[in-house]
XYZ file of C-alpha atoms in Angstrom:
633
model
C 2.150 -2.591 10.647
C 5.911 -2.548 9.995
C 7.994 -1.527 12.987
C 10.901 0.869 12.904
C 14.399 -0.237 13.908
C 14.080 1.364 17.350
C 10.764 -0.398 18.001
C 12.305 -3.658 16.896
C 15.230 -3.293 19.303
C 12.946 -2.276 22.185
C 10.878 -5.389 21.601
C 14.036 -7.475 21.880
C 15.067 -5.736 25.095
C 11.643 -6.286 26.637
C 11.916 -9.952 25.756
C 15.257 -10.163 27.619
C 17.136 -11.152 24.499
C 20.254 -9.073 25.069
C 22.785 -11.857 25.236
C 26.337 -11.099 24.176
C 25.626 -12.473 20.691
C 22.493 -10.382 20.395
C 24.392 -7.265 21.477
C 26.732 -7.835 18.549
C 23.732 -8.274 16.276
C 22.250 -4.999 17.506
C 25.531 -3.225 16.757
C 25.395 -4.607 13.234
C 21.785 -3.516 12.831
C 22.680 0.033 13.876
C 25.397 0.135 11.233
C 22.991 -0.752 8.423
C 19.973 1.137 9.758
C 20.302 3.778 7.071
C 20.800 1.273 4.268
C 17.689 1.423 2.043
C 18.542 -1.943 0.488
C 18.416 -3.741 3.844
C 15.161 -5.566 4.571
C 13.931 -5.565 8.156
C 11.483 -8.128 9.523
C 8.017 -6.760 10.101
C 8.179 -7.811 13.762
C 10.458 -9.750 16.143
C 10.512 -13.419 15.096
C 9.416 -14.598 18.553
C 7.124 -13.254 21.238
C 6.315 -14.031 24.850
C 3.400 -16.125 23.606
C 5.676 -18.517 21.722
C 6.883 -21.743 23.270
C 9.954 -21.907 25.490
C 11.505 -24.098 22.794
C 11.306 -21.371 20.134
C 12.392 -18.610 22.512
C 15.406 -20.593 23.676
C 16.471 -21.268 20.083
C 16.303 -17.586 19.192
C 18.098 -16.461 22.364
C 20.762 -19.137 22.035
C 20.055 -20.495 25.520
C 21.664 -23.927 25.159
C 20.670 -25.120 28.637
C 16.995 -24.270 28.247
C 17.076 -25.556 24.676
C 18.423 -28.924 25.831
C 15.704 -29.152 28.481
C 13.028 -28.303 25.916
C 14.314 -30.955 23.536
C 13.675 -33.619 26.166
C 10.013 -32.634 26.343
C 9.048 -32.069 22.698
C 8.059 -34.645 20.107
C 8.848 -32.686 16.935
C 12.075 -30.734 16.656
C 10.944 -28.864 13.530
C 7.799 -27.445 15.115
C 6.944 -24.186 13.339
C 4.068 -22.987 15.506
C 5.506 -19.594 16.383
C 5.023 -15.989 15.403
C 7.188 -16.265 12.286
C 5.853 -19.702 11.323
C 9.369 -21.125 11.212
C 11.261 -23.872 12.992
C 13.595 -23.365 15.976
C 16.530 -24.034 13.648
C 15.559 -21.093 11.455
C 15.136 -18.869 14.509
C 18.601 -19.781 15.745
C 20.025 -19.065 12.289
C 18.315 -15.689 12.096
C 19.903 -14.679 15.416
C 23.217 -16.305 14.361
C 23.197 -18.522 17.470
C 25.796 -21.046 16.349
C 25.608 -23.198 19.508
C 21.852 -23.476 19.206
C 22.226 -24.363 15.525
C 24.668 -27.150 16.410
C 22.411 -28.498 19.169
C 19.336 -28.528 16.947
C 21.145 -30.227 14.074
C 22.366 -32.868 16.510
C 18.806 -33.353 17.719
C 17.634 -34.128 14.186
C 16.429 -30.742 12.910
C 15.896 -30.821 9.155
C 18.114 -28.225 7.406
C 16.122 -28.695 4.194
C 12.864 -27.610 5.810
C 11.893 -24.298 4.220
C 10.490 -21.156 5.746
C 8.798 -18.228 4.072
C 10.868 -15.067 4.303
C 9.863 -11.595 3.286
C 12.274 -10.494 0.602
C 11.580 -6.860 -0.195
C 7.967 -6.793 -1.369
C 7.611 -10.525 -1.903
C 7.835 -13.759 0.080
C 10.161 -16.561 -0.904
C 11.022 -19.988 0.419
C 14.445 -20.597 1.914
C 16.176 -23.596 3.424
C 18.302 -23.274 6.544
C 21.538 -22.466 4.737
C 19.760 -20.070 2.371
C 18.313 -18.256 5.391
C 21.815 -17.983 6.873
C 23.062 -16.409 3.630
C 20.106 -14.017 3.532
C 20.511 -12.819 7.135
C 24.310 -12.733 6.902
C 24.601 -15.188 9.797
C 28.178 -16.153 9.017
C 28.829 -18.449 12.012
C 25.543 -20.253 11.445
C 26.413 -20.631 7.763
C 29.768 -22.205 8.637
C 28.141 -24.529 11.168
C 25.608 -25.724 8.597
C 28.326 -26.265 5.995
C 30.454 -28.176 8.528
C 27.444 -30.350 9.256
C 27.399 -31.290 5.583
C 24.460 -29.206 4.389
C 24.688 -28.626 0.647
C 24.950 -24.988 -0.389
C 22.605 -24.043 -3.236
C 23.131 -21.426 -5.934
C 20.217 -19.540 -4.444
C 22.140 -19.101 -1.182
C 24.859 -17.229 -3.066
C 22.249 -15.004 -4.714
C 20.681 -14.143 -1.366
C 24.045 -13.321 0.169
C 24.990 -11.145 -2.823
C 21.682 -9.255 -2.879
C 22.214 -8.266 0.771
C 25.911 -7.380 0.416
C 27.048 -10.107 2.837
C 30.653 -10.367 1.683
C 31.809 -12.968 4.229
C 28.943 -15.277 3.292
C 29.773 -14.907 -0.412
C 33.412 -15.771 0.194
C 32.531 -18.688 2.464
C 30.105 -20.185 -0.037
C 32.599 -20.002 -2.909
C 35.405 -21.417 -0.744
C 33.210 -24.328 0.353
C 32.279 -25.089 -3.233
C 35.905 -25.136 -4.298
C 36.855 -27.248 -1.278
C 34.145 -29.718 -2.275
C 35.671 -29.866 -5.766
C 32.608 -28.435 -7.405
C 33.190 -27.900 -11.093
C 34.499 -24.454 -11.898
C 31.918 -23.855 -14.633
C 29.102 -24.513 -12.138
C 30.614 -22.075 -9.650
C 30.899 -19.412 -12.336
C 27.315 -20.043 -13.442
C 26.129 -19.412 -9.881
C 28.226 -16.246 -9.707
C 26.610 -14.920 -12.867
C 23.188 -15.277 -11.285
C 24.423 -13.610 -8.088
C 25.613 -10.593 -10.081
C 22.140 -10.081 -11.514
C 20.726 -10.142 -7.971
C 23.348 -7.808 -6.493
C 23.398 -5.022 -9.111
C 19.801 -3.734 -8.865
C 20.154 -3.587 -5.071
C 23.331 -1.498 -5.431
C 25.519 -4.001 -3.566
C 28.920 -2.651 -4.581
C 30.981 -4.806 -2.183
C 29.237 -7.979 -3.297
C 29.855 -7.145 -6.958
C 33.544 -6.493 -6.297
C 33.942 -9.814 -4.477
C 32.133 -11.752 -7.194
C 34.353 -10.235 -9.881
C 37.622 -10.839 -7.987
C 37.260 -14.155 -6.157
C 37.492 -16.735 -8.942
C 40.406 -16.479 -11.403
C 39.233 -16.238 -14.982
C 35.856 -14.731 -14.128
C 34.672 -12.766 -15.871
C 36.206 -13.859 -19.133
C 36.000 -11.081 -21.764
C 35.750 -13.745 -24.460
C 32.876 -15.563 -22.759
C 29.496 -14.703 -24.240
C 27.741 -16.014 -21.120
C 29.855 -13.826 -18.819
C 29.228 -10.709 -20.887
C 25.537 -11.542 -21.024
C 25.377 -11.780 -17.219
C 27.248 -8.504 -16.775
C 24.991 -6.775 -19.294
C 21.899 -8.178 -17.653
C 23.095 -6.942 -14.253
C 23.728 -3.458 -15.658
C 20.344 -3.278 -17.397
C 18.558 -4.504 -14.265
C 20.208 -1.737 -12.311
C 19.367 0.944 -14.876
C 15.771 -0.215 -15.189
C 15.359 -0.203 -11.393
C 13.976 -3.681 -11.140
C 15.036 -6.657 -9.104
C 14.407 -10.066 -10.636
C 14.295 -11.568 -7.164
C 11.275 -9.375 -6.386
C 9.258 -10.049 -9.505
C 11.010 -7.224 -11.356
C 9.777 -4.494 -9.029
C 11.617 -1.248 -8.374
C 13.823 -1.484 -5.298
C 15.192 2.053 -5.189
C 14.705 5.451 -6.757
C 17.146 5.939 -9.615
C 19.662 8.695 -9.106
C 22.890 9.019 -11.011
C 25.160 9.720 -8.062
C 28.277 8.632 -6.217
C 26.648 5.316 -5.320
C 25.395 4.260 -8.738
C 28.181 5.541 -10.966
C 30.961 3.282 -9.543
C 28.773 0.205 -9.988
C 28.065 1.090 -13.612
C 31.736 1.733 -14.246
C 32.691 -1.563 -12.587
C 30.241 -3.590 -14.664
C 31.231 -1.851 -17.897
C 34.935 -2.320 -17.171
C 34.293 -6.013 -16.494
C 32.674 -6.462 -19.898
C 29.030 -5.338 -19.801
C 27.874 -4.523 -23.320
C 27.246 -0.806 -23.863
C 24.605 -0.373 -26.544
C 21.245 1.298 -26.976
C 19.648 -1.179 -24.564
C 21.496 0.567 -21.739
C 20.155 3.893 -23.017
C 16.533 2.699 -23.125
C 16.759 0.597 -19.945
C 17.036 3.649 -17.755
C 13.787 5.295 -16.703
C 15.592 8.546 -17.493
C 17.212 7.564 -20.802
C 18.274 11.058 -21.764
C 19.888 11.974 -18.441
C 22.981 13.900 -19.429
C 25.496 12.316 -17.038
C 24.331 8.799 -17.812
C 24.392 9.328 -21.574
C 27.825 10.881 -21.247
C 29.088 7.759 -19.438
C 27.643 5.520 -22.148
C 29.149 7.654 -24.916
C 32.548 7.605 -23.208
C 32.383 3.814 -23.095
C 31.677 3.223 -26.748
C 27.938 3.700 -27.221
C 27.114 3.486 -30.938
C 24.812 6.459 -31.548
C 23.200 4.671 -34.502
C 22.541 1.416 -32.631
C 18.828 0.526 -32.710
C 18.619 -2.347 -30.268
C 15.522 -2.351 -28.116
C 15.571 -3.175 -24.420
C 13.923 -6.487 -23.605
C 13.128 -5.613 -20.012
C 13.240 -9.026 -18.424
C 15.832 -10.998 -20.349
C 18.232 -8.545 -21.999
C 18.539 -10.828 -24.997
C 21.290 -10.395 -27.527
C 18.816 -10.249 -30.426
C 16.399 -7.485 -29.345
C 13.722 -5.944 -31.512
C 14.707 -2.766 -33.336
C 13.790 0.458 -31.561
C 13.591 4.076 -32.612
C 16.821 6.092 -32.923
C 18.199 7.335 -29.615
C 18.595 10.849 -30.975
C 14.796 11.205 -31.048
C 14.810 10.965 -27.269
C 17.905 13.112 -26.765
C 16.220 16.085 -28.479
C 13.191 15.801 -26.207
C 14.932 16.188 -22.846
C 13.777 18.831 -20.374
C 17.253 20.281 -19.776
C 18.375 22.698 -22.471
C 21.877 21.194 -22.767
C 23.260 21.025 -26.280
C 26.365 19.038 -25.390
C 24.863 15.549 -25.634
C 23.094 16.330 -28.920
C 26.315 17.815 -30.277
C 28.181 14.633 -29.335
C 25.541 12.447 -30.971
C 25.796 14.430 -34.196
C 29.599 14.482 -34.014
C 29.683 10.690 -33.608
C 27.587 10.140 -36.715
C 23.936 10.442 -35.722
C 21.898 11.876 -38.595
C 19.524 14.818 -38.290
C 17.469 13.122 -41.029
C 17.090 9.714 -39.355
C 13.524 8.462 -38.859
C 11.652 5.984 -36.714
C 9.055 3.482 -37.928
C 6.463 6.265 -38.238
C 8.884 8.455 -40.218
C 9.302 10.966 -37.402
C 12.584 12.863 -37.598
C 14.433 14.492 -34.671
C 12.729 17.775 -35.606
C 9.331 16.140 -35.009
C 10.391 15.466 -31.415
C 12.502 18.514 -30.598
C 11.750 20.417 -27.391
C 14.007 23.476 -27.277
C 14.678 26.264 -29.745
C 18.427 25.731 -29.434
C 17.970 22.103 -30.503
C 15.989 23.264 -33.554
C 18.817 25.549 -34.626
C 21.459 22.842 -34.182
C 19.480 20.220 -36.117
C 18.823 22.632 -38.991
C 22.521 23.443 -39.038
C 23.180 19.713 -39.544
C 20.769 19.389 -42.450
C 17.403 18.585 -40.857
C 14.401 18.933 -43.196
C 12.042 21.538 -41.762
C 9.161 20.334 -43.974
C 9.650 16.571 -43.492
C 6.373 14.656 -43.115
C 5.724 11.568 -41.039
C 3.287 8.762 -41.839
C 0.339 10.937 -40.796
C 1.514 13.686 -43.138
C 2.422 15.992 -40.268
C 5.390 18.347 -40.358
C 7.667 19.139 -37.385
C 5.708 22.374 -36.864
C 2.432 20.482 -36.618
C 3.976 17.994 -34.174
C 5.337 20.815 -32.016
C 1.951 22.564 -31.904
C 0.052 19.349 -31.207
C 2.219 18.508 -28.187
C 2.398 22.028 -26.797
C 6.105 22.586 -27.535
C 5.607 26.297 -28.135
C 9.261 27.334 -28.012
C 10.117 24.819 -30.729
C 7.092 25.910 -32.805
C 8.125 29.559 -32.654
C 11.674 28.692 -33.705
C 10.468 26.524 -36.597
C 8.271 29.350 -37.879
C 11.169 31.773 -37.539
C 13.189 29.472 -39.812
C 10.521 29.293 -42.487
C 8.223 26.431 -41.511
C 4.970 26.566 -43.496
C 2.268 27.850 -41.124
C -0.285 28.047 -43.921
C -0.444 24.274 -44.192
C -1.564 24.095 -40.573
C -4.087 26.938 -40.494
C -5.731 26.357 -43.867
C -8.711 24.651 -42.203
C -10.356 24.574 -38.789
C -8.285 21.650 -37.536
C -5.645 24.077 -36.250
C -7.732 24.892 -33.205
C -7.451 21.325 -31.928
C -3.701 21.871 -31.654
C -4.387 24.264 -28.780
C -6.140 21.622 -26.665
C -2.905 20.349 -25.018
C -2.102 23.931 -24.045
C -5.544 24.524 -22.547
C -5.498 21.176 -20.774
C -2.013 21.746 -19.347
C -2.952 25.123 -17.924
C -6.594 24.739 -16.826
C -6.727 27.663 -14.430
C -5.547 31.249 -14.128
C -1.943 30.421 -14.937
C 0.994 31.857 -16.883
C 0.399 33.365 -20.280
C 2.081 30.325 -21.871
C -1.284 28.902 -22.854
C -1.996 32.003 -24.943
C 1.232 31.777 -26.927
C 0.136 29.104 -29.384
C -3.273 30.624 -30.257
C -1.586 34.027 -30.496
C 1.174 32.617 -32.666
C -1.188 30.930 -35.118
C -3.676 33.806 -35.173
C -0.885 36.264 -35.883
C -0.023 34.226 -38.979
C -3.541 34.364 -40.355
C -5.488 31.634 -38.595
C -9.239 32.310 -38.630
C -10.357 32.920 -35.053
C -13.887 31.785 -35.957
C -12.903 28.743 -38.015
C -15.398 25.938 -37.483
C -14.831 22.230 -37.220
C -17.087 19.642 -38.835
C -19.639 19.946 -36.025
C -19.586 23.744 -36.081
C -17.520 24.387 -32.956
C -14.827 27.065 -32.789
C -11.808 27.632 -30.568
C -14.100 29.515 -28.190
C -16.019 26.264 -27.637
C -12.736 24.568 -26.713
C -12.066 27.249 -24.110
C -15.568 26.832 -22.654
C -15.256 23.050 -22.576
C -12.118 23.328 -20.431
C -13.568 26.210 -18.374
C -10.590 28.340 -19.382
C -11.862 31.803 -18.525
C -8.557 33.440 -19.407
C -8.546 32.075 -22.951
C -12.233 32.934 -23.341
C -11.486 36.555 -22.463
C -8.528 36.613 -24.837
C -10.604 35.296 -27.744
C -13.542 37.593 -27.029
C -11.245 40.624 -26.836
C -9.674 39.663 -30.169
C -12.931 39.479 -32.057
C -14.188 35.930 -31.648
C -17.912 35.576 -32.411
C -19.535 34.799 -29.047
C -22.943 34.266 -30.700
C -21.806 31.529 -33.078
C -23.721 28.250 -33.047
C -22.944 24.662 -33.940
C -24.675 22.673 -36.667
C -27.169 21.611 -34.005
C -27.849 25.233 -33.114
C -26.080 25.095 -29.769
C -24.407 28.173 -28.316
C -21.415 28.217 -25.986
C -23.987 28.474 -23.183
C -25.574 25.206 -24.342
C -22.134 23.574 -24.305
C -21.470 24.680 -20.754
C -24.818 23.469 -19.451
C -24.827 20.160 -21.323
C -21.270 19.173 -20.321
C -22.273 16.659 -17.660
C -18.904 14.910 -17.743
C -17.226 18.212 -17.059
C -19.463 19.186 -14.169
C -18.815 15.951 -12.303
C -15.119 16.715 -11.999
C -14.947 20.498 -11.525
C -15.883 22.833 -8.704
C -19.286 24.412 -9.356
C -18.036 27.840 -8.296
C -15.788 27.851 -11.349
C -18.673 26.853 -13.615
C -20.877 29.634 -12.252
C -18.083 32.152 -12.874
C -17.816 31.034 -16.504
C -21.616 31.038 -16.818
C -21.908 34.645 -15.649
C -19.109 35.722 -17.987
C -20.836 34.119 -20.978
C -24.141 35.797 -20.125
C -22.352 39.130 -19.652
C -20.993 38.741 -23.200
C -24.593 38.932 -24.392
C -25.252 35.300 -25.253
C -29.020 34.793 -25.380
C -30.382 32.841 -22.388
C -33.426 31.885 -24.405
C -31.548 30.674 -27.493
C -32.851 27.310 -28.710
C -30.975 24.549 -30.458
C -32.404 22.397 -33.255
C -34.493 20.507 -30.675
C -35.964 23.692 -29.273
C -34.023 23.278 -26.030
C -32.516 26.149 -24.095
C -29.422 26.040 -21.915
C -31.720 25.582 -18.909
C -33.008 22.314 -20.379
C -29.426 21.075 -20.471
C -28.742 22.228 -16.937
C -31.421 19.911 -15.588
C -31.414 17.037 -18.073
C -27.721 16.255 -18.052
C -27.489 16.505 -14.303
C -30.605 14.754 -13.066
C -28.559 11.926 -11.624
C -26.984 11.208 -8.279
C -24.499 13.930 -7.491
C -26.472 16.624 -9.324
C -26.274 20.128 -7.881
C -28.960 22.801 -8.283
C -26.371 25.620 -8.392
C -26.185 25.840 -12.181
C -29.973 25.624 -12.533
C -30.506 28.346 -9.922
C -27.884 30.629 -11.477
C -29.569 30.441 -14.886
C -33.005 31.167 -13.449
C -31.669 34.051 -11.382
C -30.147 35.534 -14.559
C -33.543 35.351 -16.281
C -33.879 31.893 -17.841
C -37.510 30.791 -18.278
C -38.287 27.654 -16.298
C -41.470 26.995 -18.310
C -40.100 27.198 -21.864
C -41.015 24.025 -23.737
C -38.747 22.272 -26.173
C -39.568 19.756 -28.924
C -39.071 16.799 -26.604
C -40.731 13.501 -27.412
C -41.678 13.150 -23.746
C -45.000 14.816 -24.474
C -46.931 16.130 -27.462
C -46.390 19.758 -26.502
C -42.763 19.390 -25.532
C -41.386 19.656 -22.041
C -40.235 22.497 -19.836
C -37.330 22.402 -17.360
C -39.845 22.584 -14.512
C -41.650 19.494 -15.793
C -38.374 17.652 -16.304
C -37.506 18.235 -12.667
C -40.991 17.219 -11.624
C -41.047 13.965 -13.587
C -37.549 12.949 -12.516
C -37.892 13.693 -8.838
C -37.326 10.065 -7.880
C -33.808 10.194 -9.372
C -32.566 12.946 -7.107
C -30.748 12.692 -3.829
C -32.803 13.654 -0.815
C -32.991 17.409 -0.331
C -31.681 18.547 -3.718
C -35.034 19.720 -5.029
C -35.577 21.742 -1.883
C -32.329 23.527 -2.715
C -33.877 25.063 -5.829
C -34.419 28.645 -4.792
C -36.653 29.922 -7.597
C -40.252 28.600 -7.702
C -41.933 27.973 -11.068
C -44.495 30.362 -12.463
C -48.112 29.941 -11.298
C -50.041 27.481 -13.399
C -53.800 27.163 -13.831
C -54.798 24.044 -11.918
C -56.359 21.105 -13.700
C -60.165 20.912 -13.214
C -59.921 17.253 -12.211
C -58.501 15.823 -9.013
C -55.007 14.377 -9.126
C -51.879 15.423 -10.993
C -52.034 17.191 -14.359
C -51.591 15.139 -17.537
C -48.014 14.317 -18.383
C -46.757 14.627 -14.848
C -45.328 11.745 -12.876
C -47.741 9.323 -11.280
C -48.563 10.288 -7.724
C -47.567 13.902 -8.447
C -44.620 15.809 -7.096
C -46.127 19.304 -7.399
C -49.196 20.452 -5.481
C -51.272 23.499 -6.523
C -52.689 25.511 -3.630
C -55.494 28.099 -3.884
C -55.396 30.963 -1.451
C -57.421 34.119 -1.970
C -57.913 33.257 -5.615
C -54.136 33.022 -6.323
C -52.263 29.918 -7.359
C -49.081 28.902 -5.536
C -46.876 26.020 -6.617
C -44.692 24.167 -4.099
C -42.434 21.113 -4.151
C -43.548 18.131 -2.098
């Protein structure tokens, strides 16, 4: 389990590690304790169970370290809590004297250790570990010893905002006469690591240290800056397998970094718009517009590589009109800068097909949007608004002359209400009534039937929406209607096994009683001769079945012995027999929960169970005083 900062420090104190160097380290830790981008070790790197050699290296105890070196055979022994060598422990604690002693004793600076980097583990050499931990003195000591500094070391320093380490690495490269183009190449990679972790100081240093970088005429430099910006907007860190490292928030911390990268030459195009997980955020879009965003650009965001030849995407305006905040300013700017209200995506959807607010509808129509435009599926903006539950937009479209008749001319209109029912499954605001009310008020047939004979009332029952059921019943819906298979709304309720497994039974019983109170016939049979009671037992005779629905039907008068046209037997099968034959499928005790016994039945003249019942019998007929009594066994 990961320890907190205070637990980590207490562990150090208990281990008597508070040397002067460690006290400085603790001060530094306190300063960055609130930094979400800082990665803390899961536990102290050494414990009392580790060897004296490892403990001395971490504490920086040169005397004890020298004594231990005389007794050990392998200076790079990694048998400690962190599975790393004494050299790496000394580097982590920034114990420069211990680092020097160990290097002199033959410690291998190229030996790697596994370090937790955010949510992943990565290998690091000694100098890379120094850059990662920000151990500046240890980094200098390793460089003085002649250890080569890799590009990866610069990336690790940048991704942890270790400014001194960044400067030291670049200075050492220049002192070693490393080619300038190689230094700049490493700095490009470091930018991509620093930006998604919001390392403002590291970015500033990288952009100011080497003259001529970044070069506004360099395609590679602009590509790196753009990639850093997109990585930040998309909330992923390439060093962590492209996983989110922070929660995006356009605030005082993120805005300066975006402005810095854009000012340095990051390309502002539609990739930046789509890279963000909140592409239509007003402040972000405003920043992009102010920095030259082409509103008609259709570049797509290639999440991992930010290539310069991305696949074409849909127009940005189609997302702008679908934002939750009713702010016209961004849409007005898009239209003012040349975005067309008639533009379409690959499926021929226009901005009106995607619009969320009534005010957006009015503005788009003012700029020439086609209220009757059809997409590839032949759907108009009104149909799209109804299908996705955008009621405010639908009402505004109708108010401006959208053709409602095209939607309600057949029974398919009722399926447009499903998103509304599904969004508001319980006793919630009247919003879910607005769409059915709207369409019914314009002439939609409340009893229109789909191909299988279901009506809107069936939709309400399927989603257990008692409020909508009441509304439809009060406005004249036929509660006795049946499907092509002869099923009533009561059949639908009792046969909806998939529904029952996910909903509280108390809610189902409430709906059941309401349907019966409407006058729906308990004994109504479908085309197979089955009643609702048959469905209550057949569709729920599996593990997890509850007898509540069965009991409620029987208590309201359903006949447990009514036979259907089942192929199970020549004379059909009753609900009682279905329970009896399927007893082995039930969980222990469920049958005993059935509160209503079956009607008395004349016993068979032969010994053993009656014909058609399960082998071994699960019902026993008792004779007492000439009366038959049936019990469950």
